[in-house]
Short mmCIF file of C-alpha atoms and ligand atoms in Angstrom, two decimals:
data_model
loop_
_atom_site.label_atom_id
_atom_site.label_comp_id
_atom_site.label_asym_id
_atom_site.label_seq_id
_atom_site.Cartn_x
_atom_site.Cartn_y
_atom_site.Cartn_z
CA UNK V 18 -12.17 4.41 -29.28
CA UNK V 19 -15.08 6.17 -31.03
CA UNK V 20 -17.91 7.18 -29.70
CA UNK V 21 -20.36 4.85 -29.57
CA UNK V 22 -18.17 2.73 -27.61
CA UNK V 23 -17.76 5.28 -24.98
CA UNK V 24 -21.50 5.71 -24.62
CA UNK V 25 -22.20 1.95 -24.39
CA UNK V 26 -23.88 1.65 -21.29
CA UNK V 27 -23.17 -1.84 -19.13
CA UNK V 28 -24.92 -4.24 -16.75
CA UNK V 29 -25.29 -3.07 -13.50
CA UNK V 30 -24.26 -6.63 -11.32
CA UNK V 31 -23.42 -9.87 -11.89
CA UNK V 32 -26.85 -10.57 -11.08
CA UNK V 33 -28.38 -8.33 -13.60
CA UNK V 34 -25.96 -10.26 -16.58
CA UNK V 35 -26.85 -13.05 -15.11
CA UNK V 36 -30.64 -13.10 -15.28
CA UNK V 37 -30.60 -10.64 -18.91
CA UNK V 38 -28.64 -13.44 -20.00
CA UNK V 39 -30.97 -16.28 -18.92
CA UNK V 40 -33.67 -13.88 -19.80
CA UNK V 41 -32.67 -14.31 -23.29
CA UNK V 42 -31.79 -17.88 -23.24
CA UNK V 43 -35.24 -18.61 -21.95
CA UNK V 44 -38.17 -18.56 -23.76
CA UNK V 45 -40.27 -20.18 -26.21
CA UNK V 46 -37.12 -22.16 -27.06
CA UNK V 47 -37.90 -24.13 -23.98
CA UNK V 48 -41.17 -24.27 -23.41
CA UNK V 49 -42.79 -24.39 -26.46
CA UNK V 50 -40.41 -25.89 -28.76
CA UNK V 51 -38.46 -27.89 -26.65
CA UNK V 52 -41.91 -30.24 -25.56
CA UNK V 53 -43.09 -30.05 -29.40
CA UNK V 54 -39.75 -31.26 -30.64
CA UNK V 55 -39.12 -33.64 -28.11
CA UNK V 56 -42.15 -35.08 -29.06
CA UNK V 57 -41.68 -35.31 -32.46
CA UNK V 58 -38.45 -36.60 -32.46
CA UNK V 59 -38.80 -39.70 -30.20
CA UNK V 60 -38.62 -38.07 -26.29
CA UNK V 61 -36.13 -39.55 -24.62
CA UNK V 62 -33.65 -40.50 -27.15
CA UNK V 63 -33.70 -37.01 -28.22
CA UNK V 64 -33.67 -35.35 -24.99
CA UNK V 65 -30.32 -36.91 -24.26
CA UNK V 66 -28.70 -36.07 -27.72
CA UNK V 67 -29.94 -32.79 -26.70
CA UNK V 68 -28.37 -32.51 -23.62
CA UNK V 69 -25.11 -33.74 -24.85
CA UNK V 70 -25.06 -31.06 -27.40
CA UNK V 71 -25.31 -28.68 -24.20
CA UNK V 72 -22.54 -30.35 -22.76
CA UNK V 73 -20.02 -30.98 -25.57
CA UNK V 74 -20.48 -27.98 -27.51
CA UNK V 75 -22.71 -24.92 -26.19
CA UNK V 76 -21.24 -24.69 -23.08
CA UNK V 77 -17.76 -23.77 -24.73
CA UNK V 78 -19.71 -22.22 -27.34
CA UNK V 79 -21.29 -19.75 -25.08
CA UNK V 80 -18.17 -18.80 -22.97
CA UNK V 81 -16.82 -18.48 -25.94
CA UNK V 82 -18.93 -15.65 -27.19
CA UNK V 83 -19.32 -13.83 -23.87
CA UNK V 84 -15.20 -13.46 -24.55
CA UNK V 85 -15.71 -12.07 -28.03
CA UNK V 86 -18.53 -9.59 -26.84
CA UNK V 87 -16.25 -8.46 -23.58
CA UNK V 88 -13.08 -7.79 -25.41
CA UNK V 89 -14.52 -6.66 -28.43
CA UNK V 90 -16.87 -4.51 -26.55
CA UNK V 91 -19.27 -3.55 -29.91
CA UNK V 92 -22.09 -5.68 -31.79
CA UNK V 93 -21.81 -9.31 -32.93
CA UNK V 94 -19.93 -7.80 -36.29
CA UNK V 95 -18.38 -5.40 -34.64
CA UNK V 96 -16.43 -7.36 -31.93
CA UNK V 97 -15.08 -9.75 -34.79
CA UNK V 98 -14.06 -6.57 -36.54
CA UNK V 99 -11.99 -5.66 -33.46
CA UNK V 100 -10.44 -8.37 -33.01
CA UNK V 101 -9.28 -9.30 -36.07
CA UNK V 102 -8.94 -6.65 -38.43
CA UNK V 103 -8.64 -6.84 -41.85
CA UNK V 104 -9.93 -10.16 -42.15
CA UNK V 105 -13.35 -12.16 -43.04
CA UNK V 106 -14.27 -12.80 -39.66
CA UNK V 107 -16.96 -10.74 -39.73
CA UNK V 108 -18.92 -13.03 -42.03
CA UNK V 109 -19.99 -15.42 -38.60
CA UNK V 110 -20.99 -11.99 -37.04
CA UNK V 111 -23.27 -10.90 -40.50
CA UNK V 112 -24.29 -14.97 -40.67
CA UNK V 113 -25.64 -14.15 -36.70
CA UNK V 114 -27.32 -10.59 -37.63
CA UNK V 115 -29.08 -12.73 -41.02
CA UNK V 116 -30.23 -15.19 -38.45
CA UNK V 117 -31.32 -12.74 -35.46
CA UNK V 118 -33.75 -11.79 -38.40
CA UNK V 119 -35.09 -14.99 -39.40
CA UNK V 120 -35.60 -16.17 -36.12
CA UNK V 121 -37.17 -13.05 -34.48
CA UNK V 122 -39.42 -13.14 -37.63
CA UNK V 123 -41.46 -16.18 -36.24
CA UNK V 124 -40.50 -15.99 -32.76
CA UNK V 125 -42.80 -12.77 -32.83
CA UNK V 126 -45.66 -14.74 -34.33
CA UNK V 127 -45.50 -17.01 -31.60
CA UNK V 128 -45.12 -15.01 -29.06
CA UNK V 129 -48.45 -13.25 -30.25
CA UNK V 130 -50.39 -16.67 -29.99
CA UNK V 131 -49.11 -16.38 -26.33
CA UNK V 132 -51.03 -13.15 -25.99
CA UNK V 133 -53.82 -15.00 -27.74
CA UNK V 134 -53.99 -17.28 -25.09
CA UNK V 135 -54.14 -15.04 -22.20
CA UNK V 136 -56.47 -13.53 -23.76
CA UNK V 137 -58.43 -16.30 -24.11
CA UNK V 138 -57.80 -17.62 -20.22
CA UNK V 139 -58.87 -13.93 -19.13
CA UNK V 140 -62.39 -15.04 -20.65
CA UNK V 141 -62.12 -18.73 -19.27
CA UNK V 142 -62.71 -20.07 -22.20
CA UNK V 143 -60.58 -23.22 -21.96
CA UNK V 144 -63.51 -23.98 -19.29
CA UNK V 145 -65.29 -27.57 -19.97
CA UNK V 146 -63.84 -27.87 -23.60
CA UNK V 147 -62.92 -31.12 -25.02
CA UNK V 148 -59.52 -31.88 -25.82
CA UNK V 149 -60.44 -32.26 -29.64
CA UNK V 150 -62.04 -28.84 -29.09
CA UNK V 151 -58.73 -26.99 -27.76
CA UNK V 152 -56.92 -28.25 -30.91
CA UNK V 153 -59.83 -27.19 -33.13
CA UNK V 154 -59.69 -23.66 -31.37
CA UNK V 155 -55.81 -23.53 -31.58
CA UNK V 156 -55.63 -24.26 -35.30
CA UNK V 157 -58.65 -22.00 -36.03
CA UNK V 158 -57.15 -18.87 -34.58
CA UNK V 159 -53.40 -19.30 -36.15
CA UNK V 160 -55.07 -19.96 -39.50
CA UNK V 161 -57.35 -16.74 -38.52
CA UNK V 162 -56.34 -13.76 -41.44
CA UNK V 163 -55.47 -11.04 -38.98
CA UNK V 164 -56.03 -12.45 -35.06
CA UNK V 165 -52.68 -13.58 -35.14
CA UNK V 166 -51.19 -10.64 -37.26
CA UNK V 167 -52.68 -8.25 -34.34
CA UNK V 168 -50.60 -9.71 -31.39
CA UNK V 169 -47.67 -10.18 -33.16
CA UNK V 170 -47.50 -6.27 -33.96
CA UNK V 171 -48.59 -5.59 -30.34
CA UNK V 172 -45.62 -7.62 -29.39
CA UNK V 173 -43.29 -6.22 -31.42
CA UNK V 174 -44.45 -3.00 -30.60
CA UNK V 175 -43.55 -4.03 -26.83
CA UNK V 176 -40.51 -5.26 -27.89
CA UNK V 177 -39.20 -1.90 -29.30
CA UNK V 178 -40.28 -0.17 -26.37
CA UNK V 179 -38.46 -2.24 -23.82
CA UNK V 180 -35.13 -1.89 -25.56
CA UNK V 181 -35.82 1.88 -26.31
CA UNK V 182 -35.22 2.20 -22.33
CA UNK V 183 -32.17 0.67 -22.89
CA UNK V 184 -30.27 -2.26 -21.56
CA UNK V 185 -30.22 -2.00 -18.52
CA UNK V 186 -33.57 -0.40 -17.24
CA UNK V 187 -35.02 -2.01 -20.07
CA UNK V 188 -33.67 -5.86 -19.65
CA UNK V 189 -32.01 -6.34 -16.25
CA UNK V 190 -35.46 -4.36 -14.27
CA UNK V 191 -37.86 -7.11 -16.14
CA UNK V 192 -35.81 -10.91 -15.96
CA UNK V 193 -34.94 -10.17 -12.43
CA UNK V 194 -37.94 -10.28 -10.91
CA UNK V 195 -40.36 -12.21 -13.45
CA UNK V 196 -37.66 -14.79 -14.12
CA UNK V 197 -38.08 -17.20 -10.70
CA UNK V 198 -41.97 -16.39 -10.77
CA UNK V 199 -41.75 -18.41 -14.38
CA UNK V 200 -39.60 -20.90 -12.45
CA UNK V 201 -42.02 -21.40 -9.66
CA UNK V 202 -45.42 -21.58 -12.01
CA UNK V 203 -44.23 -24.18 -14.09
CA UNK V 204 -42.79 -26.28 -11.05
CA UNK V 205 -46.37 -26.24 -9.86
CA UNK V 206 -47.37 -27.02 -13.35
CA UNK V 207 -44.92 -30.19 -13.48
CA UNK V 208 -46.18 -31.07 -10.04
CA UNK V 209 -49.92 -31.18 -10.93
CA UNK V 210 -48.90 -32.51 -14.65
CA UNK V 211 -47.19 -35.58 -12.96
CA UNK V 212 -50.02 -36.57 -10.40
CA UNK V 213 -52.66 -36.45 -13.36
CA UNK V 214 -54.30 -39.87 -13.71
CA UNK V 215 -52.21 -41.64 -16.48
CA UNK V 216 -49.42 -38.75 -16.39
CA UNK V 217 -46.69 -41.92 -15.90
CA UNK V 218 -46.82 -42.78 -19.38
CA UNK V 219 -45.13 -39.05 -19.73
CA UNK V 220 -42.85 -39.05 -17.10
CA UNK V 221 -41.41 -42.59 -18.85
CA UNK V 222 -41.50 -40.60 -22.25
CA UNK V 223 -39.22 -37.88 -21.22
CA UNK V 224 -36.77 -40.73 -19.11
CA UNK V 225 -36.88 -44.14 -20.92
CA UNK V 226 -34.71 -43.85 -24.23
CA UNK V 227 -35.89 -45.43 -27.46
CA UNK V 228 -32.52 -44.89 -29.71
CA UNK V 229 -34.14 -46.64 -32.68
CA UNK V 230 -36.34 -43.51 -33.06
CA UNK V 231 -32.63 -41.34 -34.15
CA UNK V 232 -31.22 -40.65 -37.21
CA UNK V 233 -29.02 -37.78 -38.89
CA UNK V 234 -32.22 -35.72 -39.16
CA UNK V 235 -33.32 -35.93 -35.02
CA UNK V 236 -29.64 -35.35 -34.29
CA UNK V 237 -29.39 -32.21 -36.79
CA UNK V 238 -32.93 -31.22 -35.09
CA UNK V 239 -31.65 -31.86 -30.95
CA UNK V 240 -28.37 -30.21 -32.18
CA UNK V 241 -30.13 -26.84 -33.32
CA UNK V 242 -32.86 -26.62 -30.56
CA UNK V 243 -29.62 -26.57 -28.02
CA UNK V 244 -28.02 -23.48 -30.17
CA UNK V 245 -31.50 -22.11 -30.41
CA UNK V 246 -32.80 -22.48 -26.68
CA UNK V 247 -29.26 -21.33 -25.67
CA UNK V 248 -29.51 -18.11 -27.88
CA UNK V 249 -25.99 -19.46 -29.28
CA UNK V 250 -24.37 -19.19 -32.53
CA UNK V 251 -26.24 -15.64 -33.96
CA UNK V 252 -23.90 -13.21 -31.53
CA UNK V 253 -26.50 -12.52 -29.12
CA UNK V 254 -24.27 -13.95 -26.15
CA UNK V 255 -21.46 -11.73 -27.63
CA UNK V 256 -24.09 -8.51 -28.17
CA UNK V 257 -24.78 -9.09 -24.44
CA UNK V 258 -20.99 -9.67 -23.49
CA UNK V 259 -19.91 -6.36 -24.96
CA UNK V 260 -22.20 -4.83 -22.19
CA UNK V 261 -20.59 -6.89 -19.11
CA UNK V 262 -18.18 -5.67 -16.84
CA UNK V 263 -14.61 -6.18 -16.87
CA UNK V 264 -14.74 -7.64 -13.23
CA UNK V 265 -17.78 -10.46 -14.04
CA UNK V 266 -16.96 -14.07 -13.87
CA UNK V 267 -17.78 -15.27 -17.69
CA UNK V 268 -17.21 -18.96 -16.68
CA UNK V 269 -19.83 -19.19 -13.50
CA UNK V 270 -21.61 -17.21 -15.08
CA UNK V 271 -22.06 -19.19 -18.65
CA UNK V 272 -22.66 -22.75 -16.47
CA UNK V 273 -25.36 -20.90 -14.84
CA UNK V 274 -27.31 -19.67 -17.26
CA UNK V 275 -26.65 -23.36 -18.78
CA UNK V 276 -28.23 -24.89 -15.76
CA UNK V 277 -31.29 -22.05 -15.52
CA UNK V 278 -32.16 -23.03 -18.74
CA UNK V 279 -31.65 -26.53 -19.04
CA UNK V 280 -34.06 -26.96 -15.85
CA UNK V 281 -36.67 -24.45 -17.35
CA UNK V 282 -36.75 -26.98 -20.53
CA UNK V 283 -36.74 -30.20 -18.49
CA UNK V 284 -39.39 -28.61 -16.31
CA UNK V 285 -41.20 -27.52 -19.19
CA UNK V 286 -40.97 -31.49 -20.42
CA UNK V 287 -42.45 -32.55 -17.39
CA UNK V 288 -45.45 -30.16 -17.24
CA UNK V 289 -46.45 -30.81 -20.82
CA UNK V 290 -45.75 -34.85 -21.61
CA UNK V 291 -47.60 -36.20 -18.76
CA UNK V 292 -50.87 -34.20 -19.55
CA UNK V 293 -50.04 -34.98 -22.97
CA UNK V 294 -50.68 -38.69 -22.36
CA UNK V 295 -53.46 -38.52 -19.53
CA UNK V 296 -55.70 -36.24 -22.17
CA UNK V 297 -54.40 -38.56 -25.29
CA UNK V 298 -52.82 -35.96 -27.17
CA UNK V 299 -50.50 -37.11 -30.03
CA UNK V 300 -47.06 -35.99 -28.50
CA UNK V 301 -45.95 -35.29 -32.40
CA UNK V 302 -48.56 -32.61 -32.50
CA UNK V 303 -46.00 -29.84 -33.72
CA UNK V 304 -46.32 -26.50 -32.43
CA UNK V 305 -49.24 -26.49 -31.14
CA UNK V 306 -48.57 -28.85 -28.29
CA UNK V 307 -48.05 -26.67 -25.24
CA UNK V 308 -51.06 -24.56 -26.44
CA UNK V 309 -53.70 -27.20 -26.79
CA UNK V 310 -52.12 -29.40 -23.60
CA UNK V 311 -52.17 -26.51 -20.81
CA UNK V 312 -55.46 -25.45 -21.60
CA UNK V 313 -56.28 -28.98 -19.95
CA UNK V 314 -54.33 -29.22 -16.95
CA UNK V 315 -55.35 -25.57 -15.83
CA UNK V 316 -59.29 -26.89 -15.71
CA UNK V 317 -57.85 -29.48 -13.51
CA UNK V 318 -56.42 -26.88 -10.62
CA UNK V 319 -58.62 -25.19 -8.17
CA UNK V 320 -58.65 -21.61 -9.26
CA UNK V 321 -57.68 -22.82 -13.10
CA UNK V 322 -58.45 -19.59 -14.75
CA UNK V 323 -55.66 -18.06 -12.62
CA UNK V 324 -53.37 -20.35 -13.62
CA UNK V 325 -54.08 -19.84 -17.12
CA UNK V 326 -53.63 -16.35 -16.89
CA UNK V 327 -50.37 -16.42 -14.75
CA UNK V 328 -48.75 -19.32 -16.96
CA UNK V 329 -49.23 -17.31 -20.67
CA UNK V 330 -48.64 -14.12 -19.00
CA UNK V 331 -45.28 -15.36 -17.57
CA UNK V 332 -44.48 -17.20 -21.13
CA UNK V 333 -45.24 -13.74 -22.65
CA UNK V 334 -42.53 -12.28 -20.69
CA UNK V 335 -39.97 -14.54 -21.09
CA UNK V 336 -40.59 -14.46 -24.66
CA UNK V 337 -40.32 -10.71 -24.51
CA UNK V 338 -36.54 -11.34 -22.88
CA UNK V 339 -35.78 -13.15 -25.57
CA UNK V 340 -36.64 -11.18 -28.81
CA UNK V 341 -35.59 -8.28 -26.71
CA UNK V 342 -32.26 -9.93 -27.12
CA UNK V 343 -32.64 -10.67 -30.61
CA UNK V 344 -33.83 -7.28 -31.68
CA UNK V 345 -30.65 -6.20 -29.81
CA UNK V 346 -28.41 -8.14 -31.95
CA UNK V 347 -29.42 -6.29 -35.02
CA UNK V 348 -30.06 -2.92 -33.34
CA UNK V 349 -26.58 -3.01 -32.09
CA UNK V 350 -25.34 -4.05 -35.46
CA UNK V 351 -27.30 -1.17 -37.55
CA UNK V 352 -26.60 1.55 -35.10
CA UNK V 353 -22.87 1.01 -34.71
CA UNK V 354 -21.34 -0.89 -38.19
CA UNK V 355 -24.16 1.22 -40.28
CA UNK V 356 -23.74 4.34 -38.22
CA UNK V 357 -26.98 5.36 -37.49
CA UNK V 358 -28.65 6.67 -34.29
CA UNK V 359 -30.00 3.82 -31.66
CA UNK V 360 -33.86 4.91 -32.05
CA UNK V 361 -33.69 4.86 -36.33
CA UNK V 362 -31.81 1.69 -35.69
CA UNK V 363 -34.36 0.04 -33.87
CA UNK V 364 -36.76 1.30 -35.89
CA UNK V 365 -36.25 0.09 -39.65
CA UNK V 366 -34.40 -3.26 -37.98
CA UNK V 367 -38.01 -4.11 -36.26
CA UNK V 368 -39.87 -2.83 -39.33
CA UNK V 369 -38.22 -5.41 -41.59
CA UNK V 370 -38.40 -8.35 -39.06
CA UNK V 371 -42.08 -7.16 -38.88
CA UNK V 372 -43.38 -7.45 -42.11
CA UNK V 373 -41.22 -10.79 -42.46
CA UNK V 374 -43.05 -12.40 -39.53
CA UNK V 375 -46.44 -11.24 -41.05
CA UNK V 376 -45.71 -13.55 -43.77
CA UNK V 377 -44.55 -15.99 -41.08
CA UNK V 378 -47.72 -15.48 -39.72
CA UNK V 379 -50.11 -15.68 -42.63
CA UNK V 380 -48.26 -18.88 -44.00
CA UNK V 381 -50.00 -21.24 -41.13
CA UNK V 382 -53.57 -19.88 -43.44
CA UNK V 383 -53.52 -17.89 -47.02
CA UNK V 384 -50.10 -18.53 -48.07
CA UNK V 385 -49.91 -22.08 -46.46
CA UNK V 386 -49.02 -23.00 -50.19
CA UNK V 387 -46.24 -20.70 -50.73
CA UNK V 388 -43.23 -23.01 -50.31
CA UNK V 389 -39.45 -22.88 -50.26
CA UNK V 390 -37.93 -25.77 -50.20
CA UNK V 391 -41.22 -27.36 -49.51
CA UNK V 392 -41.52 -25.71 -46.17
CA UNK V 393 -43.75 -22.79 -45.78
CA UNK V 394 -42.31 -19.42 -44.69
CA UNK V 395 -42.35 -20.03 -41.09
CA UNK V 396 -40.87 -23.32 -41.36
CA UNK V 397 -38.54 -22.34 -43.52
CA UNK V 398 -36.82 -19.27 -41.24
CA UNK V 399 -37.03 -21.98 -38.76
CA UNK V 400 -35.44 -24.64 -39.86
CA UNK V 401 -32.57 -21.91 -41.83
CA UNK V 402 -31.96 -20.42 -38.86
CA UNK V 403 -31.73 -23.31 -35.97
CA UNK V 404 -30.91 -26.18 -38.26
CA UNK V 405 -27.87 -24.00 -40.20
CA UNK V 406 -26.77 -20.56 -39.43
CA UNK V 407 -26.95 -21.21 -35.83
CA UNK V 408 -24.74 -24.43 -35.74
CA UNK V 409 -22.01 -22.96 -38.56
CA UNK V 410 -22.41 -19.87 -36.81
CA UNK V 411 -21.26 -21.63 -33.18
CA UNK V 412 -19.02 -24.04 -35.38
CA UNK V 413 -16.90 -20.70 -36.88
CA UNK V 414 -17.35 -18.93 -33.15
CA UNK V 415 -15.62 -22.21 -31.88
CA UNK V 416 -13.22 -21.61 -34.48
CA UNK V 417 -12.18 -18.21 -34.09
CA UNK V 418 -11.47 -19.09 -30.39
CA UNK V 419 -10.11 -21.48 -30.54
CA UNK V 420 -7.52 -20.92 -33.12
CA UNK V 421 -7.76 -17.20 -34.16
CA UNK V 422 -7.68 -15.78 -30.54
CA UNK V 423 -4.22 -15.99 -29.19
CA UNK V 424 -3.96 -18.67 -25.68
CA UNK V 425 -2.64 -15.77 -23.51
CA UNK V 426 -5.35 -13.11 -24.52
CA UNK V 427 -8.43 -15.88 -23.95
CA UNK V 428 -6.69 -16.45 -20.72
CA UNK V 429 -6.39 -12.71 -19.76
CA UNK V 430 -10.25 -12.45 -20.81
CA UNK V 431 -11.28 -15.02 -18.90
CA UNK V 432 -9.49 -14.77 -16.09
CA UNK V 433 -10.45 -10.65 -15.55
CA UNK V 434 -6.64 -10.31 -16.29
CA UNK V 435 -5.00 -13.14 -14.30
CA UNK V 436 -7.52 -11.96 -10.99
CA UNK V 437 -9.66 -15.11 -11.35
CA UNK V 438 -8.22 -18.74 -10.86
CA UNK V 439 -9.03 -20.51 -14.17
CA UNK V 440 -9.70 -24.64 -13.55
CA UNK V 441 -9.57 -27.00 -16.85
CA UNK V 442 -8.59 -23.69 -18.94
CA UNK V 443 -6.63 -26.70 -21.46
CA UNK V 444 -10.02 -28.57 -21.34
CA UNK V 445 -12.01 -25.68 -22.60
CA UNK V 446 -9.58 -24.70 -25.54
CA UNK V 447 -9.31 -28.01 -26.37
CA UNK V 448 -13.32 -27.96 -26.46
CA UNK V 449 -13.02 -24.85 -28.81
CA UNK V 450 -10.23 -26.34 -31.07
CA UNK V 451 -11.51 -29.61 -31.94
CA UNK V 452 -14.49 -30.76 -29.98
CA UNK V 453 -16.76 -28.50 -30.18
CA UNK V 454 -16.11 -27.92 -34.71
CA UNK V 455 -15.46 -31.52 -34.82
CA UNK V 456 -18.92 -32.37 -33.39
CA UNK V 457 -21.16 -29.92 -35.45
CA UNK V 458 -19.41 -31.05 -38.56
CA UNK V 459 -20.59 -34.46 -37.48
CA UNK V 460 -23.88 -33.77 -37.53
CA UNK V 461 -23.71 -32.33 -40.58
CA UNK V 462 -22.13 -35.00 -42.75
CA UNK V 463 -24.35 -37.88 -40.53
CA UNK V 464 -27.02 -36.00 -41.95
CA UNK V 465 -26.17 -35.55 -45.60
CA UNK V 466 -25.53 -39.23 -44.98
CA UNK V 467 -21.57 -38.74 -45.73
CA UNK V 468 -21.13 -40.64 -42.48
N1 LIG Y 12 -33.17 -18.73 -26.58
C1 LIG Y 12 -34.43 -18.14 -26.89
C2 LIG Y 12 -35.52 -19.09 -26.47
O1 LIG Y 12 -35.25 -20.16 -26.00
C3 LIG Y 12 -34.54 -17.76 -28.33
C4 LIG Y 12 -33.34 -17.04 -28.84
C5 LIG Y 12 -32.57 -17.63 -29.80
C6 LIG Y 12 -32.98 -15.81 -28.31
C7 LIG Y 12 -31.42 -17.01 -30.25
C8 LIG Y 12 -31.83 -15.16 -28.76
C9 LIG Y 12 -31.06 -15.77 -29.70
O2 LIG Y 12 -36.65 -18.80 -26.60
#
């Protein structure tokens, strides 16, 4: 063993990989994104292709990588490296490091507008506006030359300081704590959402299935929100699992993390669609749905400045887990396959996300017009990332698994070395083997029309 794998410092309890874990899987990915693209793609309908994707695929997906990362024990490249040397099979772990980038690129623009926002429920400024007026404001500041620019530094500032403590102060200390306060604040959310006059019309949204609304493209779209909100298919589950201990349950531990963040998203649904039809907002606003629907169910609590304040604080956070995870994907890849120490590491890998996102950021105003493949930078990284590298990425993790790993060592791993009893271990392998590919590639050809 080198070094750096002796010095690799590990999760202190099951709780701590537990809630790091679901600290990275939740996010924006369910709160924001999850609402806008539900509500672009049809509600219902969607939400159930979405869920299925969950089911069929990134639930073996993600137990899947937790048992590259533990036995492999290094970064998303390395692991692969480990475990099957001299062969390509580091390409899905460089594919996952390529798409950490992207992604944290615009998730870092976002999460800025979040500190917008609190900013801007600090001042109680939502106070008496119009809903017309909230959308006006949103797309004002985004378009803004610099506003936006300034948060998104500050936040990736934060990020780098978090994960310059390290994993374990730095990630476990946070999501333990501030994790169920998110939970309970946008519970209360759903609750006053719902009992909004008109709020039904949501509630029937997010439950009553309209199928004729889905084609190849809404599948493709449900299929890469559930690798994205799950943080699967880039090696951030494996980055993580490389830090658990031998003695952790990686089956419980998967389906809860699963269930934590499927509720977050569902809750997330059910705070933003109901206000979304009681203030007649178009539900296909795009991203700027939570942002300009919240605004208007906080003036309709008692003590709604609070509320604003707690809710984009908490959203904040949880986006801070997350990137905190992503940055760790390619810190963990620079400092141990390029050999360089963890602090320059984190260094030049935020540096280049950094001045990506800027772009990310400046193409919602000045360089709208740039295009690549007729999607402007932000949409672009977007759609590359959860749209491709994540699903190939999960499809060749799947893969590897499934066919590459031998039956006895995915049993040892998952079973802490026969201590654990294993139910429907055929089930999951089969999962790996053929459902799981079989599925994604699906998608795919549905989409290029092939099927
Ligand atoms: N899952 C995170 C979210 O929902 C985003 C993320 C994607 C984090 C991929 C890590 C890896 O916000």
């Amino acid at each position: 063993m080198s070094d750096q794998v002796q010095e690799r410092e590990h999760f202190g309890s099951k709780l701590g990989v537990i809630m790091a874990s679901a600290g990275s899987a939740i996010g924006l990915g369910n709160i924001w994104k999850f609402p806008y693209e539900a509500g672009k793609n049809g509600g219902a309908a969607f939400i159930i292709i979405y869920l299925g994707a969950i089911v069929l695929v990134g639930m073996a997906i993600m137990i899947a990588e937790y048992v590259i990362g533990r036995r492999g024990g290094k970064n998303a490249v390395g692991s692969f490296k480990a475990l099957a040397p001299k062969s390509l099979w580091w390409i899905p772990g460089l594919m996952g490091v390529i798409a950490a980038v992207a992604i944290l690129s615009f998730y870092g623009v976002v999460a800025g507008w979040t500190f917008e926002y609190l900013f801007q429920a600090a001042k109680n400024s939502f106070a008496g506006q119009t809903p017309d007026a909230l959308s006006a404001q949103f797309t004002s500041f985004i378009q803004h030359p610099y506003r936006p620019v300034f948060w998104q530094l500050l936040f990736m500032g934060i990020t780098c300081v978090v994960i310059l403590s390290g994993i374990k102060k730095g990630i476990e200390r946070y999501t333990e704590i501030l994790m169920p306060v998110l939970f309970v604040v946008i519970l209360i959310l759903a609750i006053r959402s719902i009992t909004l006059p008109g709020g039904g019309e949501g509630v029937r949204f997010i439950f009553h299935p309209d199928f004729s609304k889905i084609d190849g493209q809404t599948i493709l779209n449900a299929l890469g929100l559930a690798f994205f909100s799950l943080s699967l298919g880039l090696g951030a589950i494996i980055t993580y699992g490389s830090y658990v201990k031998k003695n952790d349950n990686l089956i419980s531990t998967s389906i809860e993390v699963i269930v934590l963040d499927t509720v977050i998203a569902i809750l997330a649904g059910l705070a933003i669609f109901p206000a979304v039809f009681a203030y007649g907002i178009e539900p296909g606003s795009g991203p700027s749905l939570v942002f300009i629907t919240l605004p208007n169910v906080f003036q309709q609590m008692p003590g709604g400045m609070l509320w604003g304040i707690l809710f984009f604080l908490l959203l904040a956070v949880a986006a801070l887990t997350s990137s905190v995870s992503l940055l760790e994907v390619v810190t963990a890849y620079v400092s141990e396959e390029l050999k360089m120490k963890r602090r320059t590491a984190i260094f030049i890998s935020a540096s280049v996300i950094t001045v990506v996102g800027v772009f990310c950021s400046l193409s919602q105003g000045n360089f709208n017009s740039l295009r690549i493949f007729g999607l402007n930078i932000f949409d672009f990284l977007d759609t590359l990332a959860s749209n491709y590298l994540l699903p190939i990425g999960g499809m060749l993790i799947s893969l590897f698994v499934g066919w590459r790993m031998k039956k006895e060592d995915l049993l040892d791993e998952l079973s802490n070395g026969g201590l654990l009893k294993i139910y429907a271990f055929g089930l999951l392998r089969f999962t790996l083997r053929y459902i799981a590919p079989a599925a994604i590639l699906f998608v795919f050809m549905n989409k290029i029309g092939l099927i």
